[in-house]
Amino acid sequence: MKIYDEGSEPLHELLRAASSDQGATLLVPDLQRPYVWSPSQVTLLVDSLLRGWPFGTLLLWSVHKEDLAGIPSRPFWRVADRTGEFDDAQVSKSNPPAQFRMVLDGQQRLQSLLLAFGGDSWGFRLLDHEWSTVLDAERPRGRNAKRHWSLGHLSLDVWAFRDRIQEFGQVTKIDFRDVLSWVVQSPDGGRSTLKRPSNYKHPIPSGLDAENKGRYVRLSRLWDLASTQPGLYERHFRERLAPLLKDHDVPQDIIATVLEPLAELVVTLVAIKQSKVSYLQLSPFNDQVFSQDLYNDAIVNIFTRLNTAGRALTRQEITFAWIKTGWDASKTGNRSAGRCFDELSESLAAEGVSVDIDALVGTVSAMWSVLHRDGSLLTANDLLRGEKVRPMAQDLVHNWDTVSSNAIEGAQLVDDRGFRFGEHYRSLNVLTLLLCWRLLGRQWLAEHALSVTAKDSFEKSLDAAFASFCDRWILMSQWSGRWGKSTDKAFADYIKDLSSDWSSIRKSSSPDDVIAVLKQRMDTWIGALQAESAKYIDDLGVLTRDAVHQYYLPLWLWHRLDAERWKASALPLRESKRGSLSFDVDHVVAVKLWETLHGASLDSEDVGDAGPLTTDDLSTTINALGNCCLLEKSFNIAKGAEPLQAFLDRVHEFKTGTLKVADWARNIGIDSNLVNPGGRATADVRLVVEQRTVRMKTELKEYLAGTRQRADV
């Protein structure tokens, strides 16, 4: 089925539809990426059109006026603000009844031409140091150099135009990048008012300065003068240009030189205005042709597949567009949705959770689904159903303080327990579900008035419950393989569980009952992970030296399961003051050291059943958990052929006798046969390693079962 039509329109009609003072009918979906072009790119586009190059095609979407409210959209910008101090100024949107269209592809080009040709108030507001970067100008200096900004309008440098005409003789040979400049033209609001030093170098000129009198004419004035009325020729434009240039105080001798070529330029602008722009236009929904689900799915696929700056638009970006469109900033301290999410992202990063906005939107969306959508996560088909996704912004605005503070506090609690995102857990689902679980308690508290002491008691009970389950959840949800196959289904099931709990929790008036429900949920989740996690520990083993990093998390935990062991493990082992410390999985007995033990053979060929053990035979033992440790130290045992004893003897605390190697090794759970295995039989050392492996795995499984606790927190 064909859901689009082919068409074309004169460029000036498209621009008028996007910028009309009576209200725009050509809009930008908020599902699109923001406007990102720089002033120099705008100048280059204008130059290419003046040279006769095509504008390119567009992809539009026709929308019935009845459907407009269901689609997050905005008009084009009058001012592209990059300072962070102002909101971008927008064109007003036309009110129904009207026929609306959305620009799906071509937004950057249309917006650029509007900034160039739109009118006196259209342009870029950039920080001065950004202007200097974009235009390759001298960087401004001074105490407030990084805070100064300028509002630039694309203008024709009449003096430079005169020089190029005298040099080349005709308009067609001019590189218009040499005669088009971004210039301050506004007497009020053209530049920041912060005090500047007397020698401050402005990155863009001002047409209001005395030395520039009669030099710059806004390009939009020439665009407006370029009437598409039939029967107008160069003579008519010369007659209209003369008073325009005089009004701009252009010297008479320059007017005489540029009037005729400038009239040629205006004729070129007329041709650009009248040039037909081809487009594909997606048809509005028609229930006689499509089902609503099929139509929505097609539109969403266009958005998600449409290439935006080399990447596909994600579903999270579409979701965030809905959030931004429906956000009521008056309820969040006059902070926009973008600012609220940015602040949350920065706060999470400070707690060791650095994620992009897409991931953060996914996490917040899951929280919303738990509290407000009966645990049903948004699907692709929901993204164009306003009645399904529009309430998200309204709900989040009312709950934002609770949602954001819960996320930050939860991330801080996880960080306090030593877990780092990307190091100890890689799936954000792990943290998202923990935060959603904690949110049930925080949201209940927000909806129920308690006395000061009762509130304090509840908060402490909630944090204590969080601490008691946090570690096992993070570890076991990974070791059980929960985030391997069918991740989406597993995550959705967990969200459903929490939503079910919320249904009962929100009706409760007892803080103790709320905590009991939360504990029961986590007991159920962790209990379901027990068998698979224990099997993971039983099967844990690698065959090569470079694979022992897989032990990182089990060793990280094991070192913390005994108080004396943790005290010994926490000692930085530095051979010299200059040695840099690293925290990596390392062997206790080096691979090359095994090769020197009695009963080991370097040659694995022609060895009978009763022959010596080869390094191939020993690979499982050499690289076993029991032959590894996770310590902060300046040396690497695995890469050498020395015993651990030799390294420790060079560590200050042991060299000076402050600590004894034997005591430290005993506390760390390393047998003397492993500290210095020289002269011992391979089989004996092998047995010690295998026994240590069994003991370590037993302790880890005891922790998983809840019969052993961490000693470091």
XYZ file of C-alpha atoms in Angstrom:
713
model
C 0.000 0.000 0.000
C 1.288 3.456 -0.910
C 1.072 5.929 1.966
C 2.730 8.901 0.269
C 2.238 11.262 -2.676
C 4.788 13.108 -4.781
C 4.614 16.865 -5.147
C 6.486 20.140 -5.499
C 6.053 23.755 -4.428
C 7.947 26.991 -4.938
C 10.524 27.468 -2.219
C 9.106 30.803 -1.074
C 5.683 29.231 -0.447
C 7.221 26.549 1.749
C 9.147 29.185 3.703
C 6.009 31.300 4.086
C 4.091 28.274 5.424
C 6.831 27.838 8.019
C 7.098 31.504 9.053
C 3.790 33.266 8.405
C 2.874 36.024 10.849
C -0.664 34.617 10.770
C 0.654 31.329 12.151
C 2.792 28.536 10.747
C 1.248 25.474 9.140
C 4.570 23.812 8.266
C 5.889 22.425 11.539
C 8.720 20.323 12.936
C 7.895 17.152 14.883
C 9.514 17.228 18.296
C 10.542 13.699 17.407
C 13.239 15.262 15.243
C 16.738 16.017 16.470
C 17.311 19.687 17.341
C 18.609 22.252 14.905
C 22.386 21.826 14.829
C 23.704 23.730 11.819
C 26.253 26.485 12.382
C 26.171 29.998 10.870
C 28.928 29.055 8.415
C 26.817 26.130 7.172
C 23.904 28.508 6.606
C 26.154 30.830 4.609
C 27.375 27.894 2.537
C 23.794 26.819 1.763
C 22.863 30.337 0.628
C 26.021 30.502 -1.504
C 25.122 27.195 -3.173
C 21.615 28.422 -4.040
C 22.955 31.698 -5.458
C 25.289 29.641 -7.649
C 22.304 27.709 -9.025
C 22.658 24.467 -7.114
C 19.444 22.631 -6.150
C 17.892 22.825 -2.705
C 17.178 19.092 -2.571
C 14.043 17.126 -1.778
C 11.947 17.058 1.378
C 9.940 14.431 3.216
C 6.700 15.853 4.604
C 3.802 14.406 6.566
C 0.290 15.716 6.084
C -1.692 15.834 9.331
C -5.414 16.377 9.829
C -6.205 19.239 12.181
C -7.975 16.748 14.455
C -4.733 14.787 14.849
C -2.445 17.764 15.515
C -2.898 17.691 19.287
C -1.880 14.052 19.314
C 1.517 14.660 17.734
C 4.329 16.472 19.577
C 5.420 19.300 17.302
C 6.748 22.836 17.281
C 7.154 25.739 14.834
C 10.531 26.739 13.401
C 12.888 29.033 15.330
C 13.210 32.774 14.743
C 16.413 32.866 16.780
C 18.682 29.868 17.211
C 20.063 30.425 20.692
C 23.209 28.542 21.715
C 24.032 30.542 24.855
C 21.866 28.662 27.326
C 20.612 31.992 28.711
C 17.568 32.342 26.475
C 14.903 30.109 25.029
C 14.918 29.880 21.251
C 12.357 32.322 19.851
C 9.694 30.507 17.837
C 7.250 31.341 15.108
C 3.654 31.196 16.327
C 1.709 28.097 15.348
C -1.502 28.513 13.366
C -4.705 27.486 15.099
C -7.165 25.000 13.609
C -8.980 24.893 11.292
C -5.933 24.637 9.061
C -4.079 21.991 7.099
C -0.813 21.139 8.809
C 2.319 19.422 7.549
C 5.336 18.110 9.421
C 8.889 18.172 8.038
C 10.368 14.708 8.525
C 13.494 15.248 6.442
C 14.886 18.649 5.458
C 14.414 20.486 8.750
C 18.033 21.675 8.893
C 17.920 23.194 5.399
C 14.533 24.885 5.828
C 15.472 26.294 9.222
C 18.738 27.610 7.783
C 16.984 29.506 4.989
C 14.493 30.936 7.462
C 17.352 32.269 9.608
C 18.909 33.788 6.483
C 15.807 35.185 4.746
C 13.084 35.244 7.433
C 13.242 38.878 8.489
C 14.902 41.476 10.687
C 14.559 39.447 13.890
C 15.852 36.126 12.538
C 19.381 34.959 13.299
C 21.831 33.195 15.622
C 22.604 34.089 19.220
C 25.976 32.523 20.074
C 28.586 33.002 22.744
C 31.407 35.130 21.367
C 33.977 32.369 21.751
C 31.708 30.113 19.657
C 31.352 32.791 16.984
C 35.148 33.015 16.856
C 35.413 29.241 16.415
C 32.727 29.078 13.722
C 34.099 32.040 11.772
C 37.782 31.339 12.477
C 38.147 34.757 14.092
C 40.405 35.900 16.922
C 39.166 34.530 20.236
C 37.864 37.212 22.601
C 39.815 37.765 25.809
C 38.982 39.271 29.148
C 37.461 38.388 32.498
C 34.003 37.621 31.086
C 35.161 36.502 27.653
C 33.365 33.164 27.882
C 30.084 34.772 28.918
C 29.722 37.425 26.225
C 27.312 36.710 23.375
C 26.224 38.339 20.133
C 23.055 38.088 18.025
C 24.036 37.877 14.370
C 21.900 38.422 11.257
C 23.061 37.328 7.807
C 23.884 40.487 5.871
C 25.378 41.531 2.567
C 28.669 43.368 2.967
C 28.056 46.027 0.303
C 31.659 47.219 0.397
C 33.037 43.707 -0.115
C 30.446 43.155 -2.860
C 31.699 46.312 -4.589
C 35.298 45.092 -4.347
C 34.449 41.678 -5.822
C 32.497 43.248 -8.676
C 35.450 45.467 -9.486
C 37.757 42.454 -9.308
C 35.707 39.910 -11.304
C 33.413 42.099 -13.379
C 30.257 40.001 -12.965
C 28.034 38.554 -10.257
C 28.298 34.933 -11.388
C 32.018 34.801 -10.549
C 31.612 35.903 -6.944
C 32.077 33.483 -4.056
C 29.241 34.758 -1.889
C 30.919 33.484 1.256
C 33.250 36.469 0.778
C 30.421 39.017 0.745
C 27.939 37.545 3.244
C 28.617 38.260 6.912
C 26.920 37.626 10.235
C 26.439 41.077 11.698
C 24.922 42.587 14.834
C 22.008 44.715 13.585
C 19.820 45.065 16.682
C 20.321 48.210 18.793
C 18.666 46.440 21.739
C 19.642 42.887 22.564
C 22.309 42.579 19.903
C 25.110 41.949 22.384
C 25.431 40.942 26.028
C 25.643 43.863 28.431
C 28.500 42.562 30.576
C 31.413 44.960 30.815
C 34.154 44.409 28.231
C 37.763 45.639 28.274
C 38.550 48.527 25.937
C 40.620 46.265 23.669
C 37.940 43.543 23.437
C 37.854 41.890 19.997
C 34.291 41.294 18.830
C 34.070 38.134 16.693
C 31.349 39.585 14.465
C 30.995 43.233 13.413
C 28.145 45.554 14.283
C 26.333 47.456 11.564
C 25.596 50.101 14.191
C 29.241 51.093 14.693
C 30.319 54.340 13.068
C 33.070 52.681 11.032
C 30.485 50.335 9.473
C 27.936 52.977 8.539
C 26.513 52.204 5.106
C 28.271 48.857 4.870
C 25.808 46.081 5.764
C 22.304 45.325 4.465
C 20.294 42.453 5.901
C 19.928 39.692 3.331
C 16.275 39.384 4.340
C 15.676 42.942 3.020
C 16.908 41.872 -0.417
C 14.793 38.698 -0.184
C 11.691 40.769 0.576
C 12.496 43.111 -2.298
C 12.738 40.135 -4.695
C 9.058 40.116 -5.625
C 7.691 37.160 -7.595
C 5.097 39.398 -9.250
C 5.085 38.684 -13.013
C 6.583 41.225 -15.405
C 9.324 42.613 -13.173
C 12.813 42.950 -14.621
C 16.192 44.256 -13.536
C 15.122 47.851 -14.203
C 12.308 47.575 -11.660
C 14.659 46.163 -9.052
C 17.242 48.898 -9.667
C 14.520 51.452 -8.993
C 13.633 49.706 -5.715
C 17.229 49.116 -4.658
C 18.337 52.745 -4.900
C 16.173 54.031 -2.010
C 16.921 50.878 0.032
C 20.658 51.478 -0.207
C 20.207 55.174 0.503
C 18.185 54.354 3.633
C 21.136 52.208 4.771
C 23.480 55.198 4.336
C 25.473 53.501 1.582
C 27.768 56.141 0.020
C 26.579 57.411 -3.356
C 29.745 56.338 -5.188
C 29.314 52.768 -3.945
C 25.617 52.789 -4.909
C 26.589 53.774 -8.423
C 29.003 50.834 -8.610
C 26.812 48.106 -7.087
C 23.295 49.072 -8.212
C 23.281 47.151 -11.483
C 25.024 43.962 -10.242
C 22.885 44.060 -7.112
C 19.786 44.110 -9.306
C 21.155 40.984 -11.008
C 21.512 39.406 -7.576
C 17.887 40.215 -6.739
C 16.771 38.590 -10.002
C 18.690 35.507 -8.882
C 16.836 35.620 -5.566
C 13.545 35.760 -7.470
C 14.567 32.612 -9.342
C 15.463 30.912 -6.055
C 12.086 31.883 -4.605
C 10.259 30.438 -7.585
C 12.351 27.270 -7.839
C 10.241 24.169 -7.326
C 11.158 22.013 -4.351
C 10.191 18.378 -4.785
C 8.908 16.376 -1.852
C 7.364 13.120 -0.826
C 4.369 13.703 1.400
C 3.018 11.039 3.718
C -0.747 10.947 3.534
C -2.868 11.657 6.611
C -4.590 8.739 8.293
C -7.576 7.354 6.405
C -9.545 4.620 8.144
C -10.874 3.486 4.770
C -7.354 2.561 3.658
C -5.347 1.695 6.791
C -5.944 0.378 10.250
C -4.758 2.793 12.954
C -2.164 0.282 14.184
C -0.732 -0.292 10.712
C -0.552 3.434 9.963
C 1.083 4.291 13.296
C 3.581 1.488 12.904
C 4.550 2.775 9.451
C 5.067 6.332 10.733
C 7.112 5.187 13.739
C 9.285 3.074 11.465
C 9.909 6.101 9.256
C 11.052 8.072 12.296
C 13.240 5.324 13.697
C 14.781 4.469 10.333
C 15.190 8.025 9.097
C 18.894 8.787 9.208
C 19.658 11.709 11.498
C 23.285 12.804 11.418
C 24.471 9.299 10.721
C 22.312 7.511 13.273
C 18.789 6.166 13.561
C 16.249 7.984 15.675
C 15.595 5.861 18.756
C 12.310 5.117 20.451
C 13.618 6.855 23.557
C 14.096 10.056 21.549
C 10.492 9.845 20.387
C 9.364 9.259 23.967
C 11.415 12.230 25.171
C 9.797 14.398 22.502
C 6.399 13.637 24.017
C 7.728 14.409 27.490
C 9.148 17.779 26.406
C 5.965 18.719 24.561
C 3.647 18.105 27.503
C 5.983 19.318 30.259
C 4.610 22.055 32.531
C 7.738 23.880 33.674
C 5.767 25.945 36.204
C 5.503 22.808 38.348
C 9.248 22.121 38.285
C 10.645 25.496 39.280
C 10.413 26.857 35.716
C 12.832 24.189 34.535
C 12.114 22.595 31.176
C 12.016 18.842 30.683
C 15.396 19.010 28.981
C 16.939 20.853 31.896
C 15.362 18.515 34.481
C 16.695 15.448 32.694
C 20.114 17.052 32.213
C 20.327 17.849 35.925
C 19.306 14.298 36.818
C 21.898 12.924 34.407
C 24.627 15.085 35.977
C 23.627 14.036 39.503
C 23.685 10.353 38.565
C 27.106 10.782 36.959
C 28.357 12.239 40.240
C 27.273 8.967 41.876
C 29.142 6.844 39.326
C 26.265 6.239 36.896
C 27.094 7.951 33.606
C 24.387 7.272 31.025
C 23.157 9.129 27.962
C 19.743 10.771 27.762
C 18.307 7.823 25.816
C 19.145 5.428 28.648
C 17.861 7.863 31.264
C 14.568 8.279 29.415
C 14.241 4.487 29.349
C 14.788 4.301 33.112
C 12.325 7.095 33.889
C 9.798 5.598 31.466
C 10.001 2.302 33.372
C 9.330 4.133 36.656
C 6.302 5.818 35.100
C 5.010 2.485 33.833
C 5.222 1.041 37.351
C 3.328 3.900 38.990
C 0.880 4.939 36.285
C 0.507 2.296 33.584
C -0.067 -0.956 35.441
C 3.437 -2.078 34.536
C 2.886 -1.964 30.768
C 6.001 -0.623 29.053
C 5.542 1.606 26.018
C 5.622 -0.210 22.688
C 6.547 1.168 19.284
C 2.882 1.349 18.381
C 2.177 3.528 21.428
C 4.589 6.245 20.340
C 2.102 7.917 17.979
C -0.912 7.429 20.187
C -1.238 10.634 22.105
C -3.731 9.186 24.554
C -1.199 6.479 25.476
C 2.022 8.439 25.863
C 0.951 12.059 26.425
C 0.013 11.475 30.096
C 3.653 10.607 30.844
C 4.729 14.246 30.928
C 1.822 15.267 33.157
C 2.467 12.413 35.596
C 6.224 12.990 35.704
C 5.803 16.716 36.338
C 3.685 16.023 39.420
C 6.062 13.341 40.712
C 9.383 14.738 39.478
C 10.830 15.629 42.868
C 10.136 12.117 44.136
C 11.264 10.347 40.955
C 14.498 12.313 40.581
C 15.498 12.346 44.261
C 14.784 8.607 44.530
C 17.031 7.919 41.533
C 19.872 10.029 42.924
C 19.595 8.638 46.453
C 19.364 5.070 45.170
C 22.419 5.534 42.955
C 24.291 7.001 45.929
C 23.395 3.993 48.102
C 24.669 1.649 45.379
C 27.849 3.710 45.066
C 28.322 3.671 48.850
C 28.330 -0.123 48.699
C 31.150 -0.057 46.173
C 29.301 -0.921 42.969
C 30.204 1.060 39.843
C 28.191 1.051 36.639
C 30.300 -0.355 33.805
C 32.683 -2.035 36.259
C 30.586 -4.182 38.580
C 27.441 -4.274 36.454
C 26.969 -3.428 32.797
C 23.225 -3.756 32.271
C 21.341 -0.621 33.291
C 18.333 -2.874 33.882
C 20.035 -3.973 37.113
C 19.980 -0.458 38.546
C 16.676 0.573 36.957
C 14.792 -2.216 38.720
C 16.472 -1.425 42.038
C 15.438 2.216 41.689
C 11.895 1.274 40.649
C 11.649 -1.027 43.682
C 12.808 1.741 46.015
C 10.482 4.234 44.301
C 7.453 2.341 45.583
C 8.455 3.235 49.131
C 9.370 6.830 48.296
C 6.152 7.435 46.350
C 4.071 5.928 49.165
C 5.785 8.291 51.584
C 5.063 11.251 49.281
C 1.362 10.385 49.285
C 1.008 9.674 53.022
C 1.505 12.226 55.785
C 3.535 10.835 58.690
C 4.856 12.393 61.848
C 8.486 13.459 61.843
C 9.583 10.433 63.854
C 7.461 8.002 61.828
C 8.810 9.431 58.574
C 12.384 9.169 59.800
C 11.801 5.586 60.910
C 10.280 4.642 57.556
C 13.133 6.195 55.571
C 15.708 4.351 57.674
C 13.817 1.071 57.278
C 13.615 1.579 53.512
C 17.343 2.288 53.217
C 18.158 -0.689 55.438
C 16.037 -2.959 53.247
C 17.709 -1.525 50.156
C 21.162 -2.228 51.602
C 20.241 -5.772 52.611
C 19.106 -6.738 49.100
C 21.115 -4.428 46.837
C 24.337 -6.457 46.615
C 22.757 -9.839 46.017
C 20.405 -8.420 43.418
C 23.233 -6.775 41.474
C 25.416 -9.889 41.582
C 22.823 -12.621 41.169
C 20.813 -10.970 38.406
C 24.048 -11.043 36.382
C 25.417 -14.439 37.429
C 22.077 -16.102 36.759
C 22.214 -14.956 33.122
C 19.016 -12.953 33.550
C 20.203 -10.293 31.092
C 21.288 -12.749 28.423
C 18.482 -14.136 26.290
C 14.954 -12.669 26.357
C 16.135 -9.565 28.201
C 13.118 -7.484 27.156
C 10.664 -10.087 28.414
C 12.489 -10.540 31.714
C 12.587 -6.783 32.286
C 8.895 -6.409 31.408
C 7.970 -9.194 33.844
C 9.874 -7.483 36.662
C 8.116 -4.174 35.929
C 4.761 -5.977 36.049
C 5.693 -7.424 39.451
C 6.470 -3.987 40.844
C 3.277 -2.503 39.451
C 1.307 -5.255 41.156
C 3.076 -4.436 44.426
C 2.295 -0.746 43.966
C -1.404 -1.545 43.656
C -1.359 -3.030 47.155
C 1.187 -0.644 48.687
C -0.600 2.578 47.755
C -3.731 1.370 49.596
C -1.795 0.596 52.759
C -1.708 2.963 55.712
C 0.968 1.049 57.623
C 4.660 1.823 57.041
C 5.565 -1.637 58.316
C 3.252 -3.275 55.787
C 4.874 -1.293 52.959
C 8.351 -2.449 53.984
C 7.058 -6.019 54.306
C 5.705 -6.000 50.735
C 8.998 -4.643 49.409
C 11.035 -7.239 51.289
C 8.776 -10.030 50.076
C 9.214 -8.920 46.468
C 12.995 -8.872 46.692
C 13.041 -12.217 48.525
C 10.999 -13.681 45.676
C 13.214 -12.204 42.972
C 16.468 -13.261 44.588
C 15.126 -16.687 45.475
C 14.335 -17.304 41.813
C 17.956 -16.484 40.914
C 19.528 -18.719 43.550
C 19.964 -21.986 41.643
C 21.309 -20.440 38.424
C 23.695 -18.147 40.313
C 25.078 -21.032 42.369
C 25.570 -23.065 39.188
C 27.457 -20.132 37.671
C 29.896 -20.199 40.608
C 30.236 -24.007 40.415
C 31.053 -23.827 36.696
C 33.328 -20.792 36.988
C 36.703 -21.490 35.384
C 38.898 -20.360 32.494
C 41.722 -22.004 30.539
C 43.937 -19.084 29.541
C 45.831 -16.395 31.431
C 44.185 -13.528 29.598
C 40.701 -14.787 30.547
C 41.095 -14.598 34.337
C 39.520 -11.127 34.329
C 36.224 -13.045 34.356
C 36.940 -13.630 38.047
C 36.923 -9.906 38.807
C 33.464 -9.693 40.358
C 33.589 -13.017 42.286
C 37.025 -12.065 43.675
C 35.842 -8.544 44.468
C 33.128 -10.113 46.619
C 35.243 -12.921 48.110
C 37.882 -10.535 49.463
C 35.076 -8.777 51.384
C 33.522 -11.837 53.034
C 35.888 -11.986 56.032
C 36.994 -9.102 58.256
C 40.660 -10.139 58.587
C 40.852 -10.980 54.907
C 39.398 -7.611 53.938
C 41.853 -5.797 56.211
C 44.753 -7.606 54.533
C 43.248 -7.122 51.058
C 42.882 -3.384 51.555
C 46.666 -2.936 51.946
C 48.186 -1.328 48.805
C 51.182 -3.434 47.749
C 53.742 -1.019 46.345
C 57.289 -2.169 45.566
C 58.641 1.369 45.426
C 57.417 4.908 45.920
C 57.378 5.423 42.168
C 55.392 2.332 41.320
C 51.882 3.022 40.046
C 49.127 0.949 41.613
C 46.556 -1.031 39.640
C 43.569 -3.107 40.694
C 43.450 -6.189 38.485
C 42.957 -9.926 38.684
C 46.385 -11.570 38.945
C 47.770 -15.059 39.450
C 49.150 -16.136 42.819
C 51.612 -18.587 41.241
C 52.868 -17.288 37.894
C 52.395 -19.402 34.763
C 56.139 -19.550 34.078
C 56.772 -20.562 37.675
C 54.574 -23.631 37.240
C 56.839 -24.737 34.425
C 59.791 -24.933 36.864
C 58.067 -27.127 39.455
C 59.013 -30.766 39.941
C 56.834 -33.047 37.865
C 55.888 -30.455 35.232
C 56.988 -30.806 31.609
C 57.400 -28.074 29.029
C 56.887 -30.553 26.200
C 53.406 -31.978 25.836
C 54.359 -34.454 23.090
C 55.080 -38.148 23.602
C 54.052 -38.104 27.250
C 52.349 -41.269 28.449
C 49.609 -41.581 31.026
C 52.181 -42.004 33.782
C 54.398 -39.155 32.554
C 54.818 -35.744 34.148
C 52.008 -33.162 34.107
C 52.306 -30.734 31.205
C 51.297 -27.078 31.293
C 48.420 -28.008 28.981
C 47.231 -30.526 31.564
C 47.575 -27.878 34.258
C 45.859 -25.025 32.418
C 42.629 -25.463 34.366
C 44.494 -25.329 37.679
C 46.948 -22.591 36.689
C 44.039 -20.333 35.700
C 41.626 -21.482 38.408
C 39.896 -19.117 40.815
C 42.043 -20.537 43.628
C 45.230 -19.373 41.888
C 44.022 -15.800 41.537
C 43.641 -12.708 43.660
C 42.312 -9.166 43.264
C 44.653 -6.777 45.032
C 45.821 -3.200 44.586
C 49.512 -3.494 43.749
C 52.321 -2.099 41.642
C 53.543 -5.435 40.277
C 52.176 -8.115 37.970
C 52.830 -11.680 39.074
C 51.462 -13.433 35.995
C 53.897 -11.769 33.585
C 57.021 -12.874 35.452
C 58.563 -16.051 36.870
C 59.092 -14.950 40.468
C 57.094 -16.289 43.420
C 54.719 -14.039 45.343
C 57.236 -14.072 48.236
C 59.803 -12.206 46.114
C 57.349 -9.428 45.304
C 56.140 -9.098 48.890
C 59.697 -8.881 50.215
C 60.070 -5.650 48.217
C 56.922 -4.078 49.692
C 57.683 -1.482 52.376
C 55.469 -2.929 55.121
C 57.060 -6.378 54.798
C 60.576 -5.126 54.113
C 60.569 -3.083 57.334
C 58.955 -5.820 59.397
C 55.806 -3.802 60.086
C 53.858 -6.780 58.753
C 54.828 -10.409 58.330
C 54.293 -12.157 55.012
C 53.076 -15.329 56.715
C 50.395 -13.481 58.705
C 49.253 -11.476 55.701
C 49.103 -14.573 53.473
C 47.141 -16.522 56.078
C 44.594 -13.707 56.393
C 44.287 -13.456 52.624
C 43.718 -17.200 52.379
C 46.942 -18.009 50.498
C 48.799 -21.154 51.595
C 52.570 -20.982 52.122
C 52.923 -23.485 49.250
C 51.558 -20.777 46.952
C 53.524 -17.894 48.462
C 56.795 -19.648 47.626
C 56.262 -22.916 45.716
C 59.930 -23.381 44.782
C 61.166 -26.964 45.215
C 57.670 -28.361 45.667
C 56.030 -31.007 43.509
C 53.563 -29.858 40.884
C 50.911 -32.251 42.153
C 51.171 -30.819 45.680
C 50.804 -27.220 44.520
C 47.990 -28.246 42.244
C 46.123 -29.825 45.149
C 46.474 -26.667 47.245
C 45.057 -24.534 44.416
C 42.134 -26.876 43.854
C 41.337 -26.964 47.568
C 41.493 -23.161 47.737
C 39.169 -22.971 44.726
C 36.627 -25.195 46.474
C 36.773 -23.114 49.666
C 36.379 -19.855 47.778
C 33.411 -21.102 45.775
C 31.802 -22.460 48.931
C 32.025 -19.046 50.600
C 30.610 -17.326 47.523
C 27.639 -19.709 47.426
C 27.074 -19.206 51.147
C 26.840 -15.507 50.460
C 24.350 -16.103 47.652
C 22.273 -18.219 50.025
C 22.297 -15.436 52.614
C 24.279 -17.337 55.264
C 27.404 -15.188 54.877
C 27.617 -11.394 54.780
C 30.049 -8.770 53.576
C 32.530 -7.640 56.235
C 33.523 -4.349 54.596
C 30.233 -2.423 55.009
